[in-house]
One Martini backbone bead per residue (centre of mass of N, CA, C, O) as a GRO file, in nm:
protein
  117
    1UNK     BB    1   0.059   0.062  -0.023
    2UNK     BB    2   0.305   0.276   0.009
    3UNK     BB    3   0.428   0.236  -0.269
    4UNK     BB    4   0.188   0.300  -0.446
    5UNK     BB    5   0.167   0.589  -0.338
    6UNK     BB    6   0.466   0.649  -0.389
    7UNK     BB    7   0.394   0.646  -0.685
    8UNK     BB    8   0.157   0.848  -0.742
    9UNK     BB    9   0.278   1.091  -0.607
   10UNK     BB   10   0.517   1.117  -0.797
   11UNK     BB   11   0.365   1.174  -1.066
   12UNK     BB   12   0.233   1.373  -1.003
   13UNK     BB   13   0.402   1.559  -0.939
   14UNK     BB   14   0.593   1.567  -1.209
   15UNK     BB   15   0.299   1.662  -1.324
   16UNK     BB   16   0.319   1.965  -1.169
   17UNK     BB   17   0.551   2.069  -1.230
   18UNK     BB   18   0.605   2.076  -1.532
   19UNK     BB   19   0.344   2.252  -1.594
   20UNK     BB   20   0.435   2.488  -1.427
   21UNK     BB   21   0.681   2.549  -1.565
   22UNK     BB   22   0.556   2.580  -1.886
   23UNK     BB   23   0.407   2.806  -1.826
   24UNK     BB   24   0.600   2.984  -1.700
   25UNK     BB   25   0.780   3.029  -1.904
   26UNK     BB   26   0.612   3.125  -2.102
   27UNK     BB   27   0.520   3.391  -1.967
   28UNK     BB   28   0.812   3.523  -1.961
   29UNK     BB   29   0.888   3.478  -2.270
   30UNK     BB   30   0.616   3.655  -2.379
   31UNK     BB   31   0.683   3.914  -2.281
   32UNK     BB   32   0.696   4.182  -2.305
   33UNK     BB   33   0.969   4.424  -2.322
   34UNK     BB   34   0.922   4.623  -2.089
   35UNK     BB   35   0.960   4.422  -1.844
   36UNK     BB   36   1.268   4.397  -1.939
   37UNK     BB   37   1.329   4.741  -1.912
   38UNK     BB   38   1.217   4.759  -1.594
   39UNK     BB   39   1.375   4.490  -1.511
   40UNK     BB   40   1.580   4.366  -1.365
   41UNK     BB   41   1.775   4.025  -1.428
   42UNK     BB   42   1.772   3.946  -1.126
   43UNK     BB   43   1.479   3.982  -0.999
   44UNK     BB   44   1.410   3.770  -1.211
   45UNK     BB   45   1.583   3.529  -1.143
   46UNK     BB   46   1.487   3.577  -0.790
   47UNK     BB   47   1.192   3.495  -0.845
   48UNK     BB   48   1.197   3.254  -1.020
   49UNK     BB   49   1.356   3.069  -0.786
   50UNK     BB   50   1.150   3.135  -0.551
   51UNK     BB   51   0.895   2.969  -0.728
   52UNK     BB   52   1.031   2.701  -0.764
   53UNK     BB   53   1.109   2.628  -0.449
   54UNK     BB   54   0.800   2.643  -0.361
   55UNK     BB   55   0.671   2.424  -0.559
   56UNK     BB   56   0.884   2.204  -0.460
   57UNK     BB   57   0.783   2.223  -0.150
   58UNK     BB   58   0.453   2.265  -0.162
   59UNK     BB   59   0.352   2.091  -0.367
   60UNK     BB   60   0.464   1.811  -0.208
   61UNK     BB   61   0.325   1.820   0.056
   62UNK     BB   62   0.053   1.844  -0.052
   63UNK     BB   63   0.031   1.578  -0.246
   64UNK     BB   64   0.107   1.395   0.022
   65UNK     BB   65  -0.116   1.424   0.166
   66UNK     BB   66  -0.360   1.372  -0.024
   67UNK     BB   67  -0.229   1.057  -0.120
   68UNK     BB   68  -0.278   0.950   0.172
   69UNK     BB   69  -0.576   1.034   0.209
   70UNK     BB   70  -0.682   0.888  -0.026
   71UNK     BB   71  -0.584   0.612   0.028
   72UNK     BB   72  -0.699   0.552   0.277
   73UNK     BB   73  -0.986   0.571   0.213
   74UNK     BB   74  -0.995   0.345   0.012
   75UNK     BB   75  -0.880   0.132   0.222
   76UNK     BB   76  -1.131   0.162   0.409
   77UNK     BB   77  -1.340   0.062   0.182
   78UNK     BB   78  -1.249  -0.181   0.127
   79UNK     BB   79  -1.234  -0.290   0.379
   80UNK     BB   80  -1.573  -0.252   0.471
   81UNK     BB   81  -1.657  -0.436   0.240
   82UNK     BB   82  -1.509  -0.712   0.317
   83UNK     BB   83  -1.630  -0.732   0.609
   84UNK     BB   84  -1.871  -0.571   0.540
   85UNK     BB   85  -2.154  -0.627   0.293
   86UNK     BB   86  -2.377  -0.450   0.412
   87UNK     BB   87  -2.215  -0.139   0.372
   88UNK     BB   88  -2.346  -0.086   0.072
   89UNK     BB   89  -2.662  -0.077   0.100
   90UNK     BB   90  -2.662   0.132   0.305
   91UNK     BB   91  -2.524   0.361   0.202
   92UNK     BB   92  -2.711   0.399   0.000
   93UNK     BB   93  -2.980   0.446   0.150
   94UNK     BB   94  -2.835   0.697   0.305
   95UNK     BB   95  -2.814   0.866   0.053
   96UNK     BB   96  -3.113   0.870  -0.053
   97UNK     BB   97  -3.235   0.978   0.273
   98UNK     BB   98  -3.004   1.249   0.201
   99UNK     BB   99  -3.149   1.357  -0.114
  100UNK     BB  100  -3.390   1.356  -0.071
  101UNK     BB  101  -3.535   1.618   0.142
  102UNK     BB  102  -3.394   1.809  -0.054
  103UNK     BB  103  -3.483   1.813  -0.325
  104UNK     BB  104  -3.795   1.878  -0.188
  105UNK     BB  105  -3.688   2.143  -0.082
  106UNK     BB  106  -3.661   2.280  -0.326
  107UNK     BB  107  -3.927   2.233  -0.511
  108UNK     BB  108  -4.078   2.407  -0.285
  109UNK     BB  109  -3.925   2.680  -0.307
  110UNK     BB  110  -3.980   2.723  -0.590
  111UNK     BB  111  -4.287   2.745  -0.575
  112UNK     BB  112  -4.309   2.933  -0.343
  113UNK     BB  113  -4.125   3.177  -0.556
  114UNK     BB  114  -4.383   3.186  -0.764
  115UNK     BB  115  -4.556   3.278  -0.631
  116UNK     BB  116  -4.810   3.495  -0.609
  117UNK     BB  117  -4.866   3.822  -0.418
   0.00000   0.00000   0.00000
């Protein structure tokens, strides 16, 4: 479960880092002229690592967070219908019994809200 998770998280990431990196290249090299006119090219630079330090360090944790949170989950329930097997429908008809009651008051509320006055 660890690993499949650890190879999940790596391939996210991987492929977050890149678009993000891909996007960020675009839009600096596709710039006005007047920005690089107006900008020194250190200031630039020193954006640009910092930027990307931020990338590689926070989306890194968040994604790992996320990976772990969602594998959980699904080994949870995964686990849950092989001991419980009466535990999907279950969760089902409890579905259906808190979506009936919100749907009924939405159309009445829409009924209350067309008559007149």
């Amino acid at each position: 479960v660890v690993m499949v998770g650890s190879i999940i998280f790596a391939l996210n990431h991987l492929r977050a880092v890149k678009k993000i990196f891909n996007d960020f290249n675009v839009k600096v090299i596709f710039s006005k002229m007047s920005f690089f006119d107006r900008t020194p090219v250190g200031r630039i630079i020193n954006r640009y690592s910092e930027d990307i330090f931020k990338i590689d360090n926070e989306l890194l944790f968040n994604l790992e967070i996320f990976s772990n949170n969602t594998l959980i989950l699904v080994t949870t329930f995964i686990g849950m219908v092989i001991m419980i097997p009466w535990f999907v429908p279950g969760l089902t008809l409890s579905l259906i019994h808190i979506s009936e009651p919100t749907r009924l008051l939405s159309i009445s509320y829409a009924v209350f809200c067309l008559k007149k006055k």
